[in-house]
């Protein structure tokens, strides 16, 4: 029996030089699950459209409450937004996993006072100035002025020593400044105090962004927008609340709140908070707040390739806001403003992408458009016709003269007086 066993074992001797078979190092089922997990929950276009919709809705909603509804308490409104955001982020931290990344941030009381609170001060100032602007300027003009934010951030990084000055970069952003200056000269409803508030808001926002950039330069303080809101909202709510108690609350009445509507204020705060949530999913195309190391690598690659899409999405949002302001609030936009704003947006795209990237995207787009025209000639002609029609509509709309209401009323009074005098003369004869 032993001899048979030995003979059987010896029938298949091991070859020393035989190549070893490649054994799987990862469970195929687990790898398949990881591939499924890395797929986006929705198409990236869904996140972009959601962000554009919510961002535009917040601005138009705030303008309607503060100006059209005559609720002239912008600091109180900002405080309400921050208080609502504080409550929501605290609830989400306890009952969801969307804020679990906050555990990796070494936040202590000393760090909070030295890093978070100073940033919160400038955040509060930018929000207060931004909302005060709605009382004086049109949404369209506000968006045109906001185009200078990258310029303010660039100057702020130089002033605070975060980045060394670069004259070439300054030259690149000069087109933005020139465009906004032209747009300002063409503004029909220019109000100096509103302009000063907006410039102050842009300045405070630029300083805040620079301070955040310095804070996030340390790997241990990397935070997504929702985690940042979790830390900043309470401090900003307290600071804005103190200012509101001194400046606005003594002049307020519950009748004014009821006139606007409690549900309206609640809906306004919900839209503002959902905007912050949408930003998290916008910067994270997978729609998963907590990414693994492998996912972060993919995320970085996606971020690099989608810079054009994100830049153009921001430009599209600004253009849509200007159009919405003209339609909803009947804000006049002159041809001079259109030309200036076009220059500013072109300079913004050039500054964010750079000449080399623009050339690359141009040649790629030209090639794709040629292929599309060859395969869909009818649709291509329809698209060209629609673009030409839209451009003509915008240009001709800007050429229409804007007549203020007081001029119209005065003209009507003169006409009535003339008719009365004519009737008197006729009756006398």
GROMACS .gro file of C-alpha atoms in nm:
model
  429
    1UNK     CA    1   0.000   0.000   0.000
    2UNK     CA    2   0.286   0.233   0.088
    3UNK     CA    3   0.464   0.141  -0.237
    4UNK     CA    4   0.147   0.220  -0.440
    5UNK     CA    5   0.111   0.555  -0.265
    6UNK     CA    6   0.472   0.643  -0.335
    7UNK     CA    7   0.437   0.538  -0.699
    8UNK     CA    8   0.124   0.749  -0.741
    9UNK     CA    9   0.296   1.051  -0.591
   10UNK     CA   10   0.591   1.008  -0.815
   11UNK     CA   11   0.388   1.003  -1.136
   12UNK     CA   12   0.370   1.386  -1.142
   13UNK     CA   13   0.707   1.521  -1.036
   14UNK     CA   14   0.729   1.898  -0.983
   15UNK     CA   15   0.927   2.081  -1.247
   16UNK     CA   16   1.163   2.330  -1.092
   17UNK     CA   17   1.179   2.560  -1.394
   18UNK     CA   18   0.806   2.552  -1.475
   19UNK     CA   19   0.644   2.895  -1.478
   20UNK     CA   20   0.410   2.969  -1.191
   21UNK     CA   21   0.050   3.048  -1.277
   22UNK     CA   22  -0.071   3.399  -1.193
   23UNK     CA   23  -0.302   3.369  -0.898
   24UNK     CA   24  -0.565   3.636  -0.835
   25UNK     CA   25  -0.460   3.873  -0.557
   26UNK     CA   26  -0.804   4.034  -0.529
   27UNK     CA   27  -1.136   3.865  -0.496
   28UNK     CA   28  -1.310   3.917  -0.838
   29UNK     CA   29  -1.645   3.969  -0.667
   30UNK     CA   30  -1.498   4.240  -0.441
   31UNK     CA   31  -1.324   4.408  -0.736
   32UNK     CA   32  -1.651   4.411  -0.930
   33UNK     CA   33  -1.829   4.573  -0.635
   34UNK     CA   34  -1.558   4.841  -0.619
   35UNK     CA   35  -1.601   4.915  -0.992
   36UNK     CA   36  -1.974   4.951  -0.943
   37UNK     CA   37  -1.913   5.180  -0.644
   38UNK     CA   38  -1.685   5.407  -0.850
   39UNK     CA   39  -1.956   5.472  -1.106
   40UNK     CA   40  -2.136   5.805  -1.061
   41UNK     CA   41  -2.481   5.786  -0.906
   42UNK     CA   42  -2.604   6.030  -1.172
   43UNK     CA   43  -2.457   6.177  -1.487
   44UNK     CA   44  -2.229   6.475  -1.405
   45UNK     CA   45  -2.466   6.700  -1.601
   46UNK     CA   46  -2.730   6.638  -1.333
   47UNK     CA   47  -2.502   6.779  -1.062
   48UNK     CA   48  -2.406   7.079  -1.277
   49UNK     CA   49  -2.767   7.164  -1.364
   50UNK     CA   50  -2.867   7.123  -0.998
   51UNK     CA   51  -2.588   7.356  -0.885
   52UNK     CA   52  -2.673   7.620  -1.148
   53UNK     CA   53  -3.043   7.603  -1.055
   54UNK     CA   54  -2.988   7.629  -0.680
   55UNK     CA   55  -2.721   7.900  -0.706
   56UNK     CA   56  -2.939   8.114  -0.931
   57UNK     CA   57  -3.246   8.047  -0.715
   58UNK     CA   58  -3.072   8.168  -0.397
   59UNK     CA   59  -2.970   8.497  -0.559
   60UNK     CA   60  -3.310   8.563  -0.718
   61UNK     CA   61  -3.492   8.452  -0.402
   62UNK     CA   62  -3.286   8.686  -0.182
   63UNK     CA   63  -3.341   8.975  -0.424
   64UNK     CA   64  -3.717   8.914  -0.422
   65UNK     CA   65  -3.740   8.901  -0.041
   66UNK     CA   66  -3.517   9.202   0.026
   67UNK     CA   67  -3.632   9.429  -0.256
   68UNK     CA   68  -3.961   9.321  -0.413
   69UNK     CA   69  -4.122   9.200  -0.087
   70UNK     CA   70  -3.981   9.507   0.094
   71UNK     CA   71  -3.824   9.300   0.375
   72UNK     CA   72  -3.529   9.538   0.423
   73UNK     CA   73  -3.340   9.335   0.683
   74UNK     CA   74  -3.047   9.170   0.500
   75UNK     CA   75  -2.841   9.101   0.815
   76UNK     CA   76  -3.135   8.923   0.979
   77UNK     CA   77  -3.185   8.717   0.663
   78UNK     CA   78  -2.817   8.619   0.657
   79UNK     CA   79  -2.831   8.524   1.026
   80UNK     CA   80  -3.137   8.308   0.961
   81UNK     CA   81  -2.956   8.125   0.680
   82UNK     CA   82  -2.654   8.057   0.901
   83UNK     CA   83  -2.868   7.944   1.195
   84UNK     CA   84  -3.058   7.706   0.968
   85UNK     CA   85  -2.729   7.574   0.826
   86UNK     CA   86  -2.594   7.522   1.179
   87UNK     CA   87  -2.898   7.317   1.280
   88UNK     CA   88  -2.894   7.109   0.960
   89UNK     CA   89  -2.521   7.030   0.975
   90UNK     CA   90  -2.546   6.932   1.342
   91UNK     CA   91  -2.834   6.695   1.262
   92UNK     CA   92  -2.649   6.551   0.962
   93UNK     CA   93  -2.335   6.498   1.170
   94UNK     CA   94  -2.528   6.285   1.417
   95UNK     CA   95  -2.759   6.089   1.190
   96UNK     CA   96  -2.578   6.060   0.853
   97UNK     CA   97  -2.229   5.974   0.724
   98UNK     CA   98  -2.193   6.282   0.500
   99UNK     CA   99  -1.988   6.466   0.763
  100UNK     CA  100  -1.779   6.174   0.888
  101UNK     CA  101  -1.468   6.324   0.727
  102UNK     CA  102  -1.471   6.589   1.002
  103UNK     CA  103  -1.320   6.327   1.237
  104UNK     CA  104  -0.993   6.348   1.041
  105UNK     CA  105  -0.966   6.722   1.108
  106UNK     CA  106  -0.762   6.794   1.425
  107UNK     CA  107  -1.001   7.063   1.547
  108UNK     CA  108  -0.943   7.194   1.899
  109UNK     CA  109  -1.075   7.498   2.083
  110UNK     CA  110  -0.751   7.685   2.023
  111UNK     CA  111  -0.746   7.601   1.651
  112UNK     CA  112  -1.111   7.704   1.621
  113UNK     CA  113  -1.045   8.045   1.778
  114UNK     CA  114  -0.724   8.109   1.585
  115UNK     CA  115  -0.826   7.973   1.242
  116UNK     CA  116  -1.201   7.932   1.207
  117UNK     CA  117  -1.326   8.246   1.387
  118UNK     CA  118  -1.109   8.497   1.188
  119UNK     CA  119  -1.222   8.338   0.863
  120UNK     CA  120  -1.579   8.349   0.994
  121UNK     CA  121  -1.549   8.724   1.054
  122UNK     CA  122  -1.470   8.791   0.687
  123UNK     CA  123  -1.731   8.536   0.581
  124UNK     CA  124  -1.994   8.726   0.782
  125UNK     CA  125  -1.884   9.061   0.641
  126UNK     CA  126  -1.899   8.932   0.285
  127UNK     CA  127  -2.249   8.792   0.339
  128UNK     CA  128  -2.375   9.112   0.501
  129UNK     CA  129  -2.235   9.336   0.228
  130UNK     CA  130  -2.358   9.100  -0.041
  131UNK     CA  131  -2.716   9.104   0.088
  132UNK     CA  132  -2.712   9.481   0.148
  133UNK     CA  133  -2.624   9.526  -0.220
  134UNK     CA  134  -2.960   9.376  -0.325
  135UNK     CA  135  -3.134   9.681  -0.177
  136UNK     CA  136  -2.962   9.916  -0.424
  137UNK     CA  137  -2.838   9.736  -0.738
  138UNK     CA  138  -2.994   9.508  -0.996
  139UNK     CA  139  -2.907   9.137  -1.002
  140UNK     CA  140  -2.761   9.174  -1.352
  141UNK     CA  141  -2.519   9.449  -1.247
  142UNK     CA  142  -2.426   9.260  -0.929
  143UNK     CA  143  -2.329   8.956  -1.138
  144UNK     CA  144  -2.119   9.175  -1.364
  145UNK     CA  145  -1.933   9.316  -1.064
  146UNK     CA  146  -1.881   8.965  -0.922
  147UNK     CA  147  -1.675   8.880  -1.229
  148UNK     CA  148  -1.388   9.069  -1.061
  149UNK     CA  149  -1.373   8.819  -0.771
  150UNK     CA  150  -1.078   8.621  -0.923
  151UNK     CA  151  -0.888   8.949  -0.957
  152UNK     CA  152  -0.955   9.037  -0.592
  153UNK     CA  153  -0.848   8.687  -0.482
  154UNK     CA  154  -0.527   8.715  -0.685
  155UNK     CA  155  -0.439   9.051  -0.528
  156UNK     CA  156  -0.528   8.916  -0.184
  157UNK     CA  157  -0.295   8.616  -0.220
  158UNK     CA  158  -0.015   8.855  -0.310
  159UNK     CA  159  -0.090   9.093  -0.025
  160UNK     CA  160  -0.106   8.814   0.238
  161UNK     CA  161   0.206   8.641   0.105
  162UNK     CA  162   0.032   8.321  -0.003
  163UNK     CA  163   0.167   8.352  -0.359
  164UNK     CA  164   0.442   8.568  -0.513
  165UNK     CA  165   0.335   8.856  -0.743
  166UNK     CA  166   0.332   8.773  -1.113
  167UNK     CA  167   0.296   9.052  -1.371
  168UNK     CA  168   0.201   8.805  -1.646
  169UNK     CA  169  -0.093   8.681  -1.440
  170UNK     CA  170  -0.190   9.040  -1.364
  171UNK     CA  171  -0.194   9.108  -1.736
  172UNK     CA  172  -0.419   8.806  -1.794
  173UNK     CA  173  -0.681   8.931  -1.548
  174UNK     CA  174  -0.670   9.288  -1.679
  175UNK     CA  175  -0.932   9.197  -1.941
  176UNK     CA  176  -1.176   9.116  -1.659
  177UNK     CA  177  -1.121   9.457  -1.501
  178UNK     CA  178  -1.156   9.641  -1.833
  179UNK     CA  179  -1.480   9.455  -1.911
  180UNK     CA  180  -1.634   9.529  -1.570
  181UNK     CA  181  -1.536   9.897  -1.594
  182UNK     CA  182  -1.711   9.921  -1.933
  183UNK     CA  183  -2.017   9.741  -1.789
  184UNK     CA  184  -2.023   9.982  -1.494
  185UNK     CA  185  -2.011  10.285  -1.723
  186UNK     CA  186  -2.312  10.147  -1.908
  187UNK     CA  187  -2.519  10.078  -1.594
  188UNK     CA  188  -2.847  10.270  -1.607
  189UNK     CA  189  -2.946  10.225  -1.240
  190UNK     CA  190  -2.606  10.302  -1.086
  191UNK     CA  191  -2.622  10.365  -0.708
  192UNK     CA  192  -2.291  10.455  -0.543
  193UNK     CA  193  -2.370  10.312  -0.197
  194UNK     CA  194  -2.473   9.981  -0.352
  195UNK     CA  195  -2.155   9.976  -0.560
  196UNK     CA  196  -1.947  10.035  -0.245
  197UNK     CA  197  -2.125   9.753  -0.062
  198UNK     CA  198  -2.060   9.513  -0.351
  199UNK     CA  199  -1.692   9.608  -0.373
  200UNK     CA  200  -1.666   9.555   0.004
  201UNK     CA  201  -1.835   9.217  -0.023
  202UNK     CA  202  -1.597   9.108  -0.302
  203UNK     CA  203  -1.296   9.228  -0.099
  204UNK     CA  204  -1.402   9.045   0.218
  205UNK     CA  205  -1.479   8.731   0.018
  206UNK     CA  206  -1.135   8.744  -0.147
  207UNK     CA  207  -0.963   8.772   0.191
  208UNK     CA  208  -1.174   8.485   0.326
  209UNK     CA  209  -1.086   8.261   0.031
  210UNK     CA  210  -0.717   8.341   0.071
  211UNK     CA  211  -0.729   8.257   0.442
  212UNK     CA  212  -0.911   7.932   0.364
  213UNK     CA  213  -0.646   7.852   0.103
  214UNK     CA  214  -0.374   7.901   0.363
  215UNK     CA  215  -0.563   7.685   0.614
  216UNK     CA  216  -0.621   7.404   0.363
  217UNK     CA  217  -0.259   7.407   0.253
  218UNK     CA  218  -0.201   7.169   0.543
  219UNK     CA  219  -0.306   6.813   0.454
  220UNK     CA  220  -0.463   6.754   0.795
  221UNK     CA  221  -0.707   7.041   0.748
  222UNK     CA  222  -0.854   6.926   0.417
  223UNK     CA  223  -1.232   6.981   0.434
  224UNK     CA  224  -1.512   6.955   0.182
  225UNK     CA  225  -1.761   7.246   0.160
  226UNK     CA  226  -2.016   7.078   0.387
  227UNK     CA  227  -1.763   7.011   0.664
  228UNK     CA  228  -1.642   7.370   0.630
  229UNK     CA  229  -2.001   7.487   0.676
  230UNK     CA  230  -2.028   7.263   0.984
  231UNK     CA  231  -1.742   7.456   1.147
  232UNK     CA  232  -1.803   7.807   1.010
  233UNK     CA  233  -2.183   7.838   1.034
  234UNK     CA  234  -2.209   7.849   1.417
  235UNK     CA  235  -1.942   8.119   1.454
  236UNK     CA  236  -2.085   8.327   1.170
  237UNK     CA  237  -2.442   8.288   1.303
  238UNK     CA  238  -2.333   8.428   1.641
  239UNK     CA  239  -2.144   8.721   1.487
  240UNK     CA  240  -2.420   8.810   1.241
  241UNK     CA  241  -2.680   8.765   1.515
  242UNK     CA  242  -2.507   9.022   1.737
  243UNK     CA  243  -2.498   9.274   1.451
  244UNK     CA  244  -2.863   9.203   1.363
  245UNK     CA  245  -2.971   9.250   1.727
  246UNK     CA  246  -2.809   9.593   1.733
  247UNK     CA  247  -2.885   9.722   1.382
  248UNK     CA  248  -3.208   9.561   1.263
  249UNK     CA  249  -3.409   9.371   1.525
  250UNK     CA  250  -3.514   9.687   1.718
  251UNK     CA  251  -3.678   9.818   1.399
  252UNK     CA  252  -3.844   9.489   1.303
  253UNK     CA  253  -4.195   9.370   1.379
  254UNK     CA  254  -4.363   9.031   1.357
  255UNK     CA  255  -4.610   9.184   1.113
  256UNK     CA  256  -4.326   9.231   0.861
  257UNK     CA  257  -4.220   8.868   0.903
  258UNK     CA  258  -4.577   8.748   0.859
  259UNK     CA  259  -4.610   8.972   0.553
  260UNK     CA  260  -4.319   8.797   0.383
  261UNK     CA  261  -4.435   8.463   0.517
  262UNK     CA  262  -4.278   8.218   0.761
  263UNK     CA  263  -4.294   7.945   0.497
  264UNK     CA  264  -4.120   8.177   0.247
  265UNK     CA  265  -3.831   8.236   0.488
  266UNK     CA  266  -3.811   7.862   0.560
  267UNK     CA  267  -3.804   7.779   0.187
  268UNK     CA  268  -3.538   8.046   0.132
  269UNK     CA  269  -3.315   7.893   0.401
  270UNK     CA  270  -3.371   7.542   0.256
  271UNK     CA  271  -3.262   7.652  -0.091
  272UNK     CA  272  -2.952   7.824   0.052
  273UNK     CA  273  -2.855   7.511   0.246
  274UNK     CA  274  -2.921   7.276  -0.047
  275UNK     CA  275  -2.681   7.489  -0.250
  276UNK     CA  276  -2.401   7.400  -0.006
  277UNK     CA  277  -2.495   7.032  -0.031
  278UNK     CA  278  -2.494   7.047  -0.412
  279UNK     CA  279  -2.142   7.192  -0.411
  280UNK     CA  280  -2.020   6.878  -0.229
  281UNK     CA  281  -2.160   6.655  -0.503
  282UNK     CA  282  -2.037   6.893  -0.774
  283UNK     CA  283  -1.674   6.867  -0.660
  284UNK     CA  284  -1.724   6.495  -0.598
  285UNK     CA  285  -1.859   6.349  -0.925
  286UNK     CA  286  -1.912   6.007  -0.767
  287UNK     CA  287  -2.173   6.145  -0.537
  288UNK     CA  288  -2.007   5.975  -0.240
  289UNK     CA  289  -1.889   6.210   0.039
  290UNK     CA  290  -1.633   5.969   0.194
  291UNK     CA  291  -1.383   5.859  -0.071
  292UNK     CA  292  -1.122   5.587  -0.045
  293UNK     CA  293  -0.765   5.647  -0.156
  294UNK     CA  294  -0.837   5.485  -0.495
  295UNK     CA  295  -1.148   5.701  -0.537
  296UNK     CA  296  -0.957   6.018  -0.446
  297UNK     CA  297  -0.712   5.944  -0.728
  298UNK     CA  298  -0.997   5.910  -0.976
  299UNK     CA  299  -1.153   6.225  -0.834
  300UNK     CA  300  -0.831   6.420  -0.893
  301UNK     CA  301  -0.817   6.295  -1.253
  302UNK     CA  302  -1.182   6.388  -1.310
  303UNK     CA  303  -1.122   6.733  -1.160
  304UNK     CA  304  -0.837   6.802  -1.402
  305UNK     CA  305  -1.032   6.699  -1.711
  306UNK     CA  306  -1.353   6.883  -1.612
  307UNK     CA  307  -1.198   7.227  -1.555
  308UNK     CA  308  -1.344   7.349  -1.885
  309UNK     CA  309  -1.690   7.217  -1.798
  310UNK     CA  310  -1.688   7.377  -1.451
  311UNK     CA  311  -1.559   7.710  -1.584
  312UNK     CA  312  -1.816   7.725  -1.862
  313UNK     CA  313  -2.088   7.617  -1.617
  314UNK     CA  314  -2.005   7.916  -1.398
  315UNK     CA  315  -2.013   8.148  -1.700
  316UNK     CA  316  -2.345   8.000  -1.812
  317UNK     CA  317  -2.489   8.051  -1.465
  318UNK     CA  318  -2.389   8.419  -1.467
  319UNK     CA  319  -2.540   8.475  -1.812
  320UNK     CA  320  -2.864   8.301  -1.711
  321UNK     CA  321  -2.883   8.519  -1.400
  322UNK     CA  322  -2.848   8.835  -1.605
  323UNK     CA  323  -3.124   8.718  -1.841
  324UNK     CA  324  -3.346   8.612  -1.548
  325UNK     CA  325  -3.296   8.953  -1.387
  326UNK     CA  326  -3.407   9.123  -1.707
  327UNK     CA  327  -3.716   8.901  -1.736
  328UNK     CA  328  -3.827   8.875  -1.372
  329UNK     CA  329  -3.732   9.214  -1.226
  330UNK     CA  330  -3.732   9.408  -1.555
  331UNK     CA  331  -3.377   9.523  -1.490
  332UNK     CA  332  -3.247   9.721  -1.789
  333UNK     CA  333  -2.919   9.610  -1.950
  334UNK     CA  334  -2.760   9.845  -2.203
  335UNK     CA  335  -2.557   9.746  -2.507
  336UNK     CA  336  -2.247   9.894  -2.341
  337UNK     CA  337  -2.297   9.657  -2.047
  338UNK     CA  338  -2.335   9.359  -2.279
  339UNK     CA  339  -2.007   9.441  -2.452
  340UNK     CA  340  -1.827   9.501  -2.124
  341UNK     CA  341  -1.964   9.185  -1.961
  342UNK     CA  342  -1.868   8.978  -2.267
  343UNK     CA  343  -1.511   9.107  -2.240
  344UNK     CA  344  -1.508   9.029  -1.866
  345UNK     CA  345  -1.638   8.672  -1.913
  346UNK     CA  346  -1.391   8.607  -2.194
  347UNK     CA  347  -1.110   8.728  -1.971
  348UNK     CA  348  -1.240   8.508  -1.689
  349UNK     CA  349  -1.232   8.196  -1.908
  350UNK     CA  350  -0.884   8.284  -2.036
  351UNK     CA  351  -0.755   8.340  -1.682
  352UNK     CA  352  -0.894   8.013  -1.544
  353UNK     CA  353  -0.795   7.785  -1.833
  354UNK     CA  354  -0.490   7.948  -1.988
  355UNK     CA  355  -0.387   7.988  -2.352
  356UNK     CA  356  -0.258   7.632  -2.401
  357UNK     CA  357  -0.573   7.471  -2.265
  358UNK     CA  358  -0.793   7.698  -2.475
  359UNK     CA  359  -0.601   7.602  -2.792
  360UNK     CA  360  -0.633   7.235  -2.704
  361UNK     CA  361  -1.007   7.265  -2.639
  362UNK     CA  362  -1.053   7.475  -2.954
  363UNK     CA  363  -0.893   7.218  -3.186
  364UNK     CA  364  -1.075   6.934  -3.013
  365UNK     CA  365  -1.406   7.118  -3.038
  366UNK     CA  366  -1.348   7.203  -3.405
  367UNK     CA  367  -1.280   6.840  -3.483
  368UNK     CA  368  -1.590   6.723  -3.296
  369UNK     CA  369  -1.806   6.989  -3.462
  370UNK     CA  370  -1.683   6.888  -3.809
  371UNK     CA  371  -1.770   6.525  -3.735
  372UNK     CA  372  -2.112   6.629  -3.604
  373UNK     CA  373  -2.184   6.841  -3.913
  374UNK     CA  374  -2.091   6.548  -4.135
  375UNK     CA  375  -2.318   6.304  -3.951
  376UNK     CA  376  -2.607   6.544  -3.861
  377UNK     CA  377  -2.612   6.824  -4.123
  378UNK     CA  378  -2.974   6.927  -4.060
  379UNK     CA  379  -2.933   6.957  -3.682
  380UNK     CA  380  -2.605   7.144  -3.726
  381UNK     CA  381  -2.772   7.406  -3.946
  382UNK     CA  382  -3.056   7.434  -3.692
  383UNK     CA  383  -2.807   7.495  -3.409
  384UNK     CA  384  -2.625   7.765  -3.610
  385UNK     CA  385  -2.956   7.935  -3.690
  386UNK     CA  386  -3.061   7.925  -3.321
  387UNK     CA  387  -2.730   8.077  -3.207
  388UNK     CA  388  -2.749   8.359  -3.465
  389UNK     CA  389  -3.112   8.428  -3.368
  390UNK     CA  390  -3.024   8.440  -2.999
  391UNK     CA  391  -2.732   8.678  -3.055
  392UNK     CA  392  -2.948   8.908  -3.267
  393UNK     CA  393  -3.223   8.902  -3.005
  394UNK     CA  394  -2.981   8.997  -2.729
  395UNK     CA  395  -2.817   9.275  -2.933
  396UNK     CA  396  -3.145   9.424  -3.052
  397UNK     CA  397  -3.284   9.400  -2.699
  398UNK     CA  398  -2.989   9.602  -2.574
  399UNK     CA  399  -3.046   9.868  -2.838
  400UNK     CA  400  -3.401   9.931  -2.714
  401UNK     CA  401  -3.392  10.260  -2.520
  402UNK     CA  402  -3.488  10.239  -2.155
  403UNK     CA  403  -3.722  10.513  -2.033
  404UNK     CA  404  -3.752  10.545  -1.654
  405UNK     CA  405  -4.102  10.547  -1.506
  406UNK     CA  406  -4.075  10.902  -1.375
  407UNK     CA  407  -3.999  11.025  -1.726
  408UNK     CA  408  -4.303  10.838  -1.854
  409UNK     CA  409  -4.522  10.987  -1.580
  410UNK     CA  410  -4.395  11.339  -1.648
  411UNK     CA  411  -4.456  11.300  -2.020
  412UNK     CA  412  -4.808  11.176  -1.951
  413UNK     CA  413  -4.875  11.483  -1.731
  414UNK     CA  414  -4.757  11.718  -2.006
  415UNK     CA  415  -4.982  11.542  -2.256
  416UNK     CA  416  -5.283  11.569  -2.023
  417UNK     CA  417  -5.216  11.939  -1.963
  418UNK     CA  418  -5.188  11.999  -2.335
  419UNK     CA  419  -5.515  11.819  -2.398
  420UNK     CA  420  -5.683  12.020  -2.119
  421UNK     CA  421  -5.561  12.350  -2.261
  422UNK     CA  422  -5.672  12.252  -2.609
  423UNK     CA  423  -6.016  12.164  -2.478
  424UNK     CA  424  -6.033  12.497  -2.292
  425UNK     CA  425  -5.941  12.693  -2.600
  426UNK     CA  426  -6.197  12.500  -2.806
  427UNK     CA  427  -6.466  12.555  -2.545
  428UNK     CA  428  -6.387  12.927  -2.524
  429UNK     CA  429  -6.417  12.976  -2.894
   0.00000   0.00000   0.00000
